[in-house]
mmCIF file of C-alpha atoms in Angstrom:
data_model
loop_
_atom_site.group_PDB
_atom_site.id
_atom_site.type_symbol
_atom_site.label_atom_id
_atom_site.label_comp_id
_atom_site.label_asym_id
_atom_site.label_seq_id
_atom_site.Cartn_x
_atom_site.Cartn_y
_atom_site.Cartn_z
ATOM 1 C CA UNK G 1 0.000 0.000 0.000
ATOM 2 C CA UNK G 2 1.372 3.419 -0.893
ATOM 3 C CA UNK G 3 1.049 6.813 0.740
ATOM 4 C CA UNK G 4 -1.692 9.166 -0.364
ATOM 5 C CA UNK G 5 -2.147 12.875 0.251
ATOM 6 C CA UNK G 6 -5.645 14.160 0.944
ATOM 7 C CA UNK G 7 -6.216 17.818 0.242
ATOM 8 C CA UNK G 8 -8.702 20.107 -1.468
ATOM 9 C CA UNK G 9 -8.270 19.580 -5.211
ATOM 10 C CA UNK G 10 -7.864 23.161 -6.315
ATOM 11 C CA UNK G 11 -5.126 25.013 -8.193
ATOM 12 C CA UNK G 12 -3.284 25.924 -4.994
ATOM 13 C CA UNK G 13 0.187 25.624 -3.545
ATOM 14 C CA UNK G 14 -1.140 23.107 -1.017
ATOM 15 C CA UNK G 15 -2.386 20.812 -3.789
ATOM 16 C CA UNK G 16 0.887 21.137 -5.712
ATOM 17 C CA UNK G 17 2.858 20.318 -2.574
ATOM 18 C CA UNK G 18 0.683 17.277 -1.855
ATOM 19 C CA UNK G 19 1.067 15.936 -5.394
ATOM 20 C CA UNK G 20 4.863 16.168 -5.410
ATOM 21 C CA UNK G 21 5.166 14.685 -1.919
ATOM 22 C CA UNK G 22 2.747 11.875 -2.729
ATOM 23 C CA UNK G 23 4.738 10.877 -5.821
ATOM 24 C CA UNK G 24 8.010 10.920 -3.887
ATOM 25 C CA UNK G 25 6.615 8.854 -1.002
ATOM 26 C CA UNK G 26 5.141 6.251 -3.336
ATOM 27 C CA UNK G 27 8.652 5.381 -4.450
ATOM 28 C CA UNK G 28 9.324 4.342 -0.841
ATOM 29 C CA UNK G 29 6.169 2.212 -0.478
ATOM 30 C CA UNK G 30 4.921 4.191 2.519
ATOM 31 C CA UNK G 31 1.595 2.879 3.852
ATOM 32 C CA UNK G 32 -0.040 5.969 5.338
ATOM 33 C CA UNK G 33 -2.400 8.799 4.474
ATOM 34 C CA UNK G 34 -1.489 12.445 4.985
ATOM 35 C CA UNK G 35 -4.160 15.092 5.566
ATOM 36 C CA UNK G 36 -3.134 18.462 4.091
ATOM 37 C CA UNK G 37 -5.036 21.302 5.790
ATOM 38 C CA UNK G 38 -5.221 24.990 4.874
ATOM 39 C CA UNK G 39 -7.090 28.014 6.173
ATOM 40 C CA UNK G 40 -10.116 28.157 3.864
ATOM 41 C CA UNK G 41 -13.423 26.433 3.226
ATOM 42 C CA UNK G 42 -11.961 24.280 0.440
ATOM 43 C CA UNK G 43 -10.585 22.020 3.169
ATOM 44 C CA UNK G 44 -13.935 21.257 4.806
ATOM 45 C CA UNK G 45 -14.063 17.595 3.712
ATOM 46 C CA UNK G 46 -10.412 16.895 4.523
ATOM 47 C CA UNK G 47 -10.775 18.472 7.963
ATOM 48 C CA UNK G 48 -13.817 16.287 8.712
ATOM 49 C CA UNK G 49 -11.954 13.158 7.643
ATOM 50 C CA UNK G 50 -8.932 14.108 9.739
ATOM 51 C CA UNK G 51 -11.221 14.233 12.786
ATOM 52 C CA UNK G 52 -13.167 11.047 12.046
ATOM 53 C CA UNK G 53 -10.136 8.968 11.079
ATOM 54 C CA UNK G 54 -7.185 10.564 12.921
ATOM 55 C CA UNK G 55 -3.789 10.309 11.313
ATOM 56 C CA UNK G 56 -0.904 12.560 10.340
ATOM 57 C CA UNK G 57 -1.862 16.140 9.458
ATOM 58 C CA UNK G 58 0.264 18.539 7.420
ATOM 59 C CA UNK G 59 -0.726 21.960 8.699
ATOM 60 C CA UNK G 60 0.040 24.384 5.867
ATOM 61 C CA UNK G 61 -1.513 27.298 7.757
ATOM 62 C CA UNK G 62 -1.181 27.431 11.526
ATOM 63 C CA UNK G 63 -4.333 29.564 11.730
ATOM 64 C CA UNK G 64 -7.689 27.932 10.946
ATOM 65 C CA UNK G 65 -9.868 30.787 12.146
ATOM 66 C CA UNK G 66 -10.969 31.790 8.648
ATOM 67 C CA UNK G 67 -11.692 28.172 7.796
ATOM 68 C CA UNK G 68 -14.248 28.071 10.618
ATOM 69 C CA UNK G 69 -15.715 31.448 9.675
ATOM 70 C CA UNK G 70 -16.321 30.071 6.204
ATOM 71 C CA UNK G 71 -17.752 26.676 7.183
ATOM 72 C CA UNK G 72 -19.675 27.030 10.462
ATOM 73 C CA UNK G 73 -22.918 28.693 11.492
ATOM 74 C CA UNK G 74 -22.817 31.455 14.088
ATOM 75 C CA UNK G 75 -23.759 29.088 16.914
ATOM 76 C CA UNK G 76 -21.251 26.383 15.936
ATOM 77 C CA UNK G 77 -18.497 28.957 15.422
ATOM 78 C CA UNK G 78 -19.016 30.394 18.901
ATOM 79 C CA UNK G 79 -18.997 26.929 20.464
ATOM 80 C CA UNK G 80 -15.808 26.013 18.589
ATOM 81 C CA UNK G 81 -14.154 29.213 19.792
ATOM 82 C CA UNK G 82 -15.202 28.484 23.382
ATOM 83 C CA UNK G 83 -13.884 24.904 23.042
ATOM 84 C CA UNK G 84 -10.505 26.370 22.088
ATOM 85 C CA UNK G 85 -10.238 29.228 24.570
ATOM 86 C CA UNK G 86 -12.699 28.685 27.409
ATOM 87 C CA UNK G 87 -16.078 29.981 28.484
ATOM 88 C CA UNK G 88 -14.636 33.375 29.319
ATOM 89 C CA UNK G 89 -14.085 33.930 25.565
ATOM 90 C CA UNK G 90 -17.761 33.610 24.547
ATOM 91 C CA UNK G 91 -18.295 37.371 24.351
ATOM 92 C CA UNK G 92 -15.152 37.770 22.254
ATOM 93 C CA UNK G 93 -16.360 35.025 19.908
ATOM 94 C CA UNK G 94 -19.688 36.797 19.459
ATOM 95 C CA UNK G 95 -17.895 40.039 18.634
ATOM 96 C CA UNK G 96 -15.532 38.350 16.168
ATOM 97 C CA UNK G 97 -18.435 36.701 14.386
ATOM 98 C CA UNK G 98 -20.347 39.979 14.157
ATOM 99 C CA UNK G 99 -17.319 41.729 12.648
ATOM 100 C CA UNK G 100 -16.126 38.846 10.450
ATOM 101 C CA UNK G 101 -16.138 41.082 7.354
ATOM 102 C CA UNK G 102 -12.884 42.496 8.760
ATOM 103 C CA UNK G 103 -11.264 39.099 9.264
ATOM 104 C CA UNK G 104 -8.965 39.256 6.232
ATOM 105 C CA UNK G 105 -6.802 41.985 7.776
ATOM 106 C CA UNK G 106 -7.784 42.326 11.465
ATOM 107 C CA UNK G 107 -4.931 40.844 13.578
ATOM 108 C CA UNK G 108 -7.418 39.562 16.187
ATOM 109 C CA UNK G 109 -8.510 36.769 13.847
ATOM 110 C CA UNK G 110 -4.887 35.645 13.491
ATOM 111 C CA UNK G 111 -4.260 35.805 17.244
ATOM 112 C CA UNK G 112 -6.758 32.963 17.786
ATOM 113 C CA UNK G 113 -5.799 30.103 15.421
ATOM 114 C CA UNK G 114 -8.466 27.645 16.738
ATOM 115 C CA UNK G 115 -6.253 24.555 16.350
ATOM 116 C CA UNK G 116 -7.149 22.640 19.494
ATOM 117 C CA UNK G 117 -9.547 20.039 18.086
ATOM 118 C CA UNK G 118 -7.392 19.053 15.111
ATOM 119 C CA UNK G 119 -4.121 19.006 17.045
ATOM 120 C CA UNK G 120 -5.665 17.055 19.926
ATOM 121 C CA UNK G 121 -6.981 14.143 17.851
ATOM 122 C CA UNK G 122 -4.193 13.826 15.283
ATOM 123 C CA UNK G 123 -1.542 11.180 15.689
ATOM 124 C CA UNK G 124 1.028 13.724 14.568
ATOM 125 C CA UNK G 125 1.047 17.251 13.156
ATOM 126 C CA UNK G 126 3.652 18.314 10.602
ATOM 127 C CA UNK G 127 4.437 22.030 10.331
ATOM 128 C CA UNK G 128 6.947 23.961 8.232
ATOM 129 C CA UNK G 129 8.429 26.546 10.600
ATOM 130 C CA UNK G 130 8.980 27.410 14.289
ATOM 131 C CA UNK G 131 6.030 29.811 14.456
ATOM 132 C CA UNK G 132 3.611 27.121 13.334
ATOM 133 C CA UNK G 133 5.058 24.651 15.828
ATOM 134 C CA UNK G 134 4.618 27.146 18.673
ATOM 135 C CA UNK G 135 0.999 27.838 17.718
ATOM 136 C CA UNK G 136 0.159 24.140 17.521
ATOM 137 C CA UNK G 137 1.720 23.411 20.917
ATOM 138 C CA UNK G 138 -0.049 26.424 22.417
ATOM 139 C CA UNK G 139 -3.346 24.607 21.821
ATOM 140 C CA UNK G 140 -2.121 21.205 23.014
ATOM 141 C CA UNK G 141 1.289 21.271 24.787
ATOM 142 C CA UNK G 142 1.682 17.480 24.715
ATOM 143 C CA UNK G 143 0.860 17.152 21.003
ATOM 144 C CA UNK G 144 3.252 15.408 18.652
ATOM 145 C CA UNK G 145 4.359 18.288 16.433
ATOM 146 C CA UNK G 146 7.190 17.817 13.951
ATOM 147 C CA UNK G 147 8.805 20.607 11.943
ATOM 148 C CA UNK G 148 9.694 19.570 8.393
ATOM 149 C CA UNK G 149 10.860 22.486 6.227
ATOM 150 C CA UNK G 150 8.806 23.171 3.106
ATOM 151 C CA UNK G 151 10.636 21.276 0.371
ATOM 152 C CA UNK G 152 12.005 22.682 -2.875
ATOM 153 C CA UNK G 153 11.486 20.663 -6.035
ATOM 154 C CA UNK G 154 13.844 21.815 -8.786
ATOM 155 C CA UNK G 155 12.127 22.993 -11.981
ATOM 156 C CA UNK G 156 13.237 21.997 -15.486
ATOM 157 C CA UNK G 157 16.247 24.116 -16.517
ATOM 158 C CA UNK G 158 15.497 27.205 -18.585
ATOM 159 C CA UNK G 159 17.730 28.434 -21.369
ATOM 160 C CA UNK G 160 19.213 31.808 -20.288
ATOM 161 C CA UNK G 161 18.851 33.059 -23.853
ATOM 162 C CA UNK G 162 15.138 32.273 -23.775
ATOM 163 C CA UNK G 163 14.804 34.111 -20.466
ATOM 164 C CA UNK G 164 16.609 37.121 -21.931
ATOM 165 C CA UNK G 165 14.318 37.110 -24.954
ATOM 166 C CA UNK G 166 11.276 36.853 -22.707
ATOM 167 C CA UNK G 167 12.431 39.871 -20.706
ATOM 168 C CA UNK G 168 12.977 41.783 -23.946
ATOM 169 C CA UNK G 169 9.441 40.890 -25.044
ATOM 170 C CA UNK G 170 8.212 42.552 -21.854
ATOM 171 C CA UNK G 171 10.051 45.763 -22.731
ATOM 172 C CA UNK G 172 12.743 45.277 -20.081
ATOM 173 C CA UNK G 173 16.302 46.480 -20.549
ATOM 174 C CA UNK G 174 19.137 44.228 -19.337
ATOM 175 C CA UNK G 175 19.644 46.430 -16.255
ATOM 176 C CA UNK G 176 15.947 46.853 -15.421
ATOM 177 C CA UNK G 177 15.179 45.432 -11.969
ATOM 178 C CA UNK G 178 12.015 43.347 -12.205
ATOM 179 C CA UNK G 179 10.331 42.968 -8.810
ATOM 180 C CA UNK G 180 7.638 40.306 -8.473
ATOM 181 C CA UNK G 181 4.695 39.583 -6.191
ATOM 182 C CA UNK G 182 3.338 36.073 -6.808
ATOM 183 C CA UNK G 183 0.302 34.035 -5.770
ATOM 184 C CA UNK G 184 -3.234 34.652 -4.554
ATOM 185 C CA UNK G 185 -3.534 38.346 -3.733
ATOM 186 C CA UNK G 186 -5.114 39.033 -0.360
ATOM 187 C CA UNK G 187 -4.821 41.816 2.200
ATOM 188 C CA UNK G 188 -2.144 40.006 4.209
ATOM 189 C CA UNK G 189 0.283 40.113 1.257
ATOM 190 C CA UNK G 190 0.627 43.886 1.676
ATOM 191 C CA UNK G 191 0.194 44.702 -1.993
ATOM 192 C CA UNK G 192 -0.597 48.351 -1.205
ATOM 193 C CA UNK G 193 2.674 48.582 0.722
ATOM 194 C CA UNK G 194 4.541 47.141 -2.257
ATOM 195 C CA UNK G 195 2.903 49.634 -4.605
ATOM 196 C CA UNK G 196 3.805 52.556 -2.340
ATOM 197 C CA UNK G 197 7.421 51.377 -2.182
ATOM 198 C CA UNK G 198 7.646 51.040 -5.966
ATOM 199 C CA UNK G 199 6.175 54.511 -6.461
ATOM 200 C CA UNK G 200 9.042 55.891 -4.361
ATOM 201 C CA UNK G 201 11.536 54.117 -6.641
ATOM 202 C CA UNK G 202 9.911 55.442 -9.787
ATOM 203 C CA UNK G 203 9.874 58.994 -8.430
ATOM 204 C CA UNK G 204 13.616 58.637 -7.856
ATOM 205 C CA UNK G 205 14.122 57.464 -11.428
ATOM 206 C CA UNK G 206 15.216 53.910 -10.555
ATOM 207 C CA UNK G 207 15.171 51.581 -13.556
ATOM 208 C CA UNK G 208 12.642 49.118 -12.181
ATOM 209 C CA UNK G 209 9.333 47.448 -12.993
ATOM 210 C CA UNK G 210 6.796 45.520 -10.928
ATOM 211 C CA UNK G 211 5.084 42.236 -11.757
ATOM 212 C CA UNK G 212 1.825 41.529 -9.921
ATOM 213 C CA UNK G 213 0.858 37.898 -10.564
ATOM 214 C CA UNK G 214 -2.223 36.045 -9.406
ATOM 215 C CA UNK G 215 -5.905 36.651 -8.857
ATOM 216 C CA UNK G 216 -7.410 38.697 -6.054
ATOM 217 C CA UNK G 217 -8.992 36.780 -3.194
ATOM 218 C CA UNK G 218 -10.914 39.896 -2.127
ATOM 219 C CA UNK G 219 -13.134 41.977 -4.409
ATOM 220 C CA UNK G 220 -12.739 44.942 -2.045
ATOM 221 C CA UNK G 221 -8.958 44.787 -2.333
ATOM 222 C CA UNK G 222 -9.173 44.382 -6.098
ATOM 223 C CA UNK G 223 -11.303 47.520 -6.397
ATOM 224 C CA UNK G 224 -8.925 49.478 -4.147
ATOM 225 C CA UNK G 225 -5.855 48.446 -6.109
ATOM 226 C CA UNK G 226 -7.288 48.589 -9.643
ATOM 227 C CA UNK G 227 -6.493 52.296 -10.320
ATOM 228 C CA UNK G 228 -2.903 51.821 -9.145
ATOM 229 C CA UNK G 229 -2.351 48.803 -11.402
ATOM 230 C CA UNK G 230 -2.954 50.982 -14.479
ATOM 231 C CA UNK G 231 0.568 52.337 -14.121
ATOM 232 C CA UNK G 232 2.448 51.341 -17.320
ATOM 233 C CA UNK G 233 5.443 50.304 -15.193
ATOM 234 C CA UNK G 234 3.365 47.470 -13.697
ATOM 235 C CA UNK G 235 3.028 44.105 -15.429
ATOM 236 C CA UNK G 236 0.023 41.886 -14.672
ATOM 237 C CA UNK G 237 -0.264 38.134 -15.006
ATOM 238 C CA UNK G 238 -3.122 35.961 -13.814
ATOM 239 C CA UNK G 239 -3.052 32.277 -12.949
ATOM 240 C CA UNK G 240 0.048 30.595 -14.396
ATOM 241 C CA UNK G 241 0.538 26.951 -15.258
ATOM 242 C CA UNK G 242 3.877 25.586 -13.960
ATOM 243 C CA UNK G 243 5.779 26.136 -17.215
ATOM 244 C CA UNK G 244 4.641 29.735 -17.446
ATOM 245 C CA UNK G 245 5.262 30.348 -13.743
ATOM 246 C CA UNK G 246 8.891 29.270 -13.991
ATOM 247 C CA UNK G 247 9.413 31.484 -17.034
ATOM 248 C CA UNK G 248 8.164 34.530 -15.138
ATOM 249 C CA UNK G 249 10.099 33.475 -12.026
ATOM 250 C CA UNK G 250 13.315 33.297 -14.036
ATOM 251 C CA UNK G 251 12.701 36.788 -15.446
ATOM 252 C CA UNK G 252 12.282 38.321 -11.981
ATOM 253 C CA UNK G 253 15.292 39.366 -9.894
ATOM 254 C CA UNK G 254 13.545 40.166 -6.611
ATOM 255 C CA UNK G 255 10.477 38.525 -5.068
ATOM 256 C CA UNK G 256 8.572 40.483 -2.418
ATOM 257 C CA UNK G 257 6.855 38.090 -0.016
ATOM 258 C CA UNK G 258 5.371 40.206 2.759
ATOM 259 C CA UNK G 259 2.852 38.748 5.231
ATOM 260 C CA UNK G 260 0.935 40.619 7.913
ATOM 261 C CA UNK G 261 -0.946 39.439 9.794
ATOM 262 C CA UNK G 262 0.656 36.024 9.408
ATOM 263 C CA UNK G 263 -1.133 32.671 9.538
ATOM 264 C CA UNK G 264 2.086 30.893 10.505
ATOM 265 C CA UNK G 265 2.533 29.750 6.913
ATOM 266 C CA UNK G 266 5.679 29.094 4.911
ATOM 267 C CA UNK G 267 5.387 30.406 1.379
ATOM 268 C CA UNK G 268 6.071 27.727 -1.202
ATOM 269 C CA UNK G 269 6.598 30.486 -3.763
ATOM 270 C CA UNK G 270 9.262 32.121 -1.606
ATOM 271 C CA UNK G 271 11.043 28.775 -1.152
ATOM 272 C CA UNK G 272 10.895 28.218 -4.925
ATOM 273 C CA UNK G 273 12.262 31.678 -5.699
ATOM 274 C CA UNK G 274 15.119 31.265 -3.244
ATOM 275 C CA UNK G 275 15.774 27.813 -4.660
ATOM 276 C CA UNK G 276 16.381 29.215 -8.155
ATOM 277 C CA UNK G 277 18.671 31.891 -6.776
ATOM 278 C CA UNK G 278 16.417 34.917 -6.423
ATOM 279 C CA UNK G 279 16.545 37.569 -3.722
ATOM 280 C CA UNK G 280 13.418 37.389 -1.543
ATOM 281 C CA UNK G 281 12.175 40.154 0.747
ATOM 282 C CA UNK G 282 10.142 38.851 3.702
ATOM 283 C CA UNK G 283 8.214 40.354 6.554
ATOM 284 C CA UNK G 284 10.360 39.825 9.635
ATOM 285 C CA UNK G 285 9.000 37.141 11.942
ATOM 286 C CA UNK G 286 9.361 33.765 13.572
ATOM 287 C CA UNK G 287 8.211 32.023 10.381
ATOM 288 C CA UNK G 288 11.570 32.764 8.704
ATOM 289 C CA UNK G 289 13.742 32.505 11.807
ATOM 290 C CA UNK G 290 15.810 29.652 10.346
ATOM 291 C CA UNK G 291 16.804 31.502 7.178
ATOM 292 C CA UNK G 292 20.316 32.994 7.529
ATOM 293 C CA UNK G 293 20.428 36.762 7.699
ATOM 294 C CA UNK G 294 22.586 36.947 4.567
ATOM 295 C CA UNK G 295 20.249 34.752 2.456
ATOM 296 C CA UNK G 296 17.219 37.071 2.359
ATOM 297 C CA UNK G 297 16.038 40.539 3.336
ATOM 298 C CA UNK G 298 13.639 41.261 6.202
ATOM 299 C CA UNK G 299 11.195 44.141 6.596
ATOM 300 C CA UNK G 300 9.654 44.986 9.958
ATOM 301 C CA UNK G 301 5.912 45.584 9.925
ATOM 302 C CA UNK G 302 4.854 49.006 11.136
ATOM 303 C CA UNK G 303 4.887 52.661 10.057
ATOM 304 C CA UNK G 304 8.260 52.366 8.283
ATOM 305 C CA UNK G 305 7.328 49.234 6.298
ATOM 306 C CA UNK G 306 6.964 50.902 2.879
ATOM 307 C CA UNK G 307 10.013 53.141 3.382
ATOM 308 C CA UNK G 308 12.192 50.190 4.417
ATOM 309 C CA UNK G 309 11.058 48.146 1.435
ATOM 310 C CA UNK G 310 11.705 51.096 -0.887
ATOM 311 C CA UNK G 311 15.218 51.511 0.548
ATOM 312 C CA UNK G 312 15.985 47.834 -0.063
ATOM 313 C CA UNK G 313 14.682 47.922 -3.620
ATOM 314 C CA UNK G 314 16.486 51.170 -4.405
ATOM 315 C CA UNK G 315 19.744 49.591 -3.216
ATOM 316 C CA UNK G 316 19.162 46.430 -5.251
ATOM 317 C CA UNK G 317 18.300 48.417 -8.391
ATOM 318 C CA UNK G 318 21.665 50.171 -8.086
ATOM 319 C CA UNK G 319 23.758 47.173 -6.991
ATOM 320 C CA UNK G 320 23.074 44.153 -9.155
ATOM 321 C CA UNK G 321 25.982 42.237 -7.629
ATOM 322 C CA UNK G 322 24.172 42.359 -4.290
ATOM 323 C CA UNK G 323 21.076 40.875 -5.947
ATOM 324 C CA UNK G 324 23.125 37.993 -7.337
ATOM 325 C CA UNK G 325 25.016 37.359 -4.111
ATOM 326 C CA UNK G 326 21.916 37.253 -1.906
ATOM 327 C CA UNK G 327 20.307 34.949 -4.444
ATOM 328 C CA UNK G 328 23.350 32.687 -4.485
ATOM 329 C CA UNK G 329 23.287 32.361 -0.697
ATOM 330 C CA UNK G 330 19.523 31.751 -0.792
ATOM 331 C CA UNK G 331 19.922 28.898 -3.286
ATOM 332 C CA UNK G 332 22.700 27.344 -1.220
ATOM 333 C CA UNK G 333 20.572 27.425 1.926
ATOM 334 C CA UNK G 334 17.528 25.943 0.179
ATOM 335 C CA UNK G 335 19.648 23.235 -1.442
ATOM 336 C CA UNK G 336 20.984 22.248 1.988
ATOM 337 C CA UNK G 337 17.916 22.554 4.228
ATOM 338 C CA UNK G 338 14.886 22.294 1.922
ATOM 339 C CA UNK G 339 15.879 19.527 -0.484
ATOM 340 C CA UNK G 340 12.962 17.303 -1.494
ATOM 341 C CA UNK G 341 14.913 14.147 -0.674
ATOM 342 C CA UNK G 342 15.636 15.390 2.838
ATOM 343 C CA UNK G 343 11.980 16.252 3.468
ATOM 344 C CA UNK G 344 10.797 12.891 2.120
ATOM 345 C CA UNK G 345 13.193 11.065 4.443
ATOM 346 C CA UNK G 346 11.754 12.929 7.425
ATOM 347 C CA UNK G 347 8.175 12.250 6.357
ATOM 348 C CA UNK G 348 9.068 8.599 5.928
ATOM 349 C CA UNK G 349 10.423 8.432 9.472
ATOM 350 C CA UNK G 350 7.246 10.019 10.824
ATOM 351 C CA UNK G 351 4.934 7.786 8.829
ATOM 352 C CA UNK G 352 6.760 4.474 9.078
ATOM 353 C CA UNK G 353 8.984 4.466 12.130
ATOM 354 C CA UNK G 354 6.986 6.482 14.643
ATOM 355 C CA UNK G 355 7.541 10.033 15.754
ATOM 356 C CA UNK G 356 11.203 11.004 15.862
#
C-alpha cells in the first residue's frame, strides 16, 4: 500500500505540494495517508476526515480561524471558539463573528488560530516553521508536532537566452530590476505597501518594474488596487501553469513576499524563488527565523514598512551584484535545508517508524 495525500483539489500551492510529496513517497512504499489542511473552506471535507479517522496532518496554515468562519454557522463557530479558549471567551467570539467582514486583515482573527480540536486528535502534526510549531503546541502542549521544512522541487532548466528574450518581449532592458509579487492576492500580502514602495523608486528614477501575478482573493482589495495597477510600469499576469510560472520566475530578480498578519505559513513560492537563486524580501518574523540573515532581506511591519522596502529595492536596483550574491546564498541554503529528498526522508520516518 502506498502513501496518499488528501487535500482540497484546487489550483493551490497546497495541492501542488501534496502531489509532489505523494509521488516521492510512493517510491518508498509508505503505507499511510497524509491530511493536508489549509485556512479556507476548500478544506472542509479533509478536515472532517482528519477528525473522524485521525492520522498525520500537514498543517500548511497554523491559523484555521478563517476556515471556521467560512464553514460554520454562528452558533457552531461560537462553540468552537469556546472549546478552544474557554467559556470566558464567549463574548469575544460573538464580537468576532459579528465583525467577520474584517477578518482578512484584522490581527485579532490571526491571534486565535483555533487549532485545538485538530491538534488534539491527530496522531502527529507536521508544520513547516517554528512559528507554526509554537501555535500548535499552544493549543495542546503534549501534542506530537514535527517541523519539516517546506521542500524545494527543482524545476526543469530554462535556457538563459530564452529568459533574456522573454524579458525583452516585456520591454525590459538588461539592467531593469524586475520585482515580483506572486500568488493569490489578499490583504495580508501587503500589496498596497509594495505599490507605495515602488512609487518611491519610480519617483527617484530607478530603472525598475513591478510584476503583480495572481488573482485577487478579495473583491474589495481588487477595487482598491485597480487604479494603481494601471501604471504602465506594472506588469500583470493571472493564474500561471507551472511552465509559465517558472518562465516569469526566471525573469524576476527580486520577489517580495510580505505577510501581515501572518497565519504561521511558509510560502512555497518564496522557497521556490530562493531555490532558483532569487533575492526574496520577507516580513520579519518567527516564520523565517531559520533563514540565515545573509540569504534574504527582512522588513519589519509598522509605520516604516513601505520606506524600508523602498530603501531595499532602491539599493538592489543600483547594486546588481548584491542581488546575485543574496540569491546565491539563498539557493545554497535551500539546497541544503529544503531539499525534497531530505523532506521525504523525514516524512518517511514520521509515517513508518513512529515520531522522531
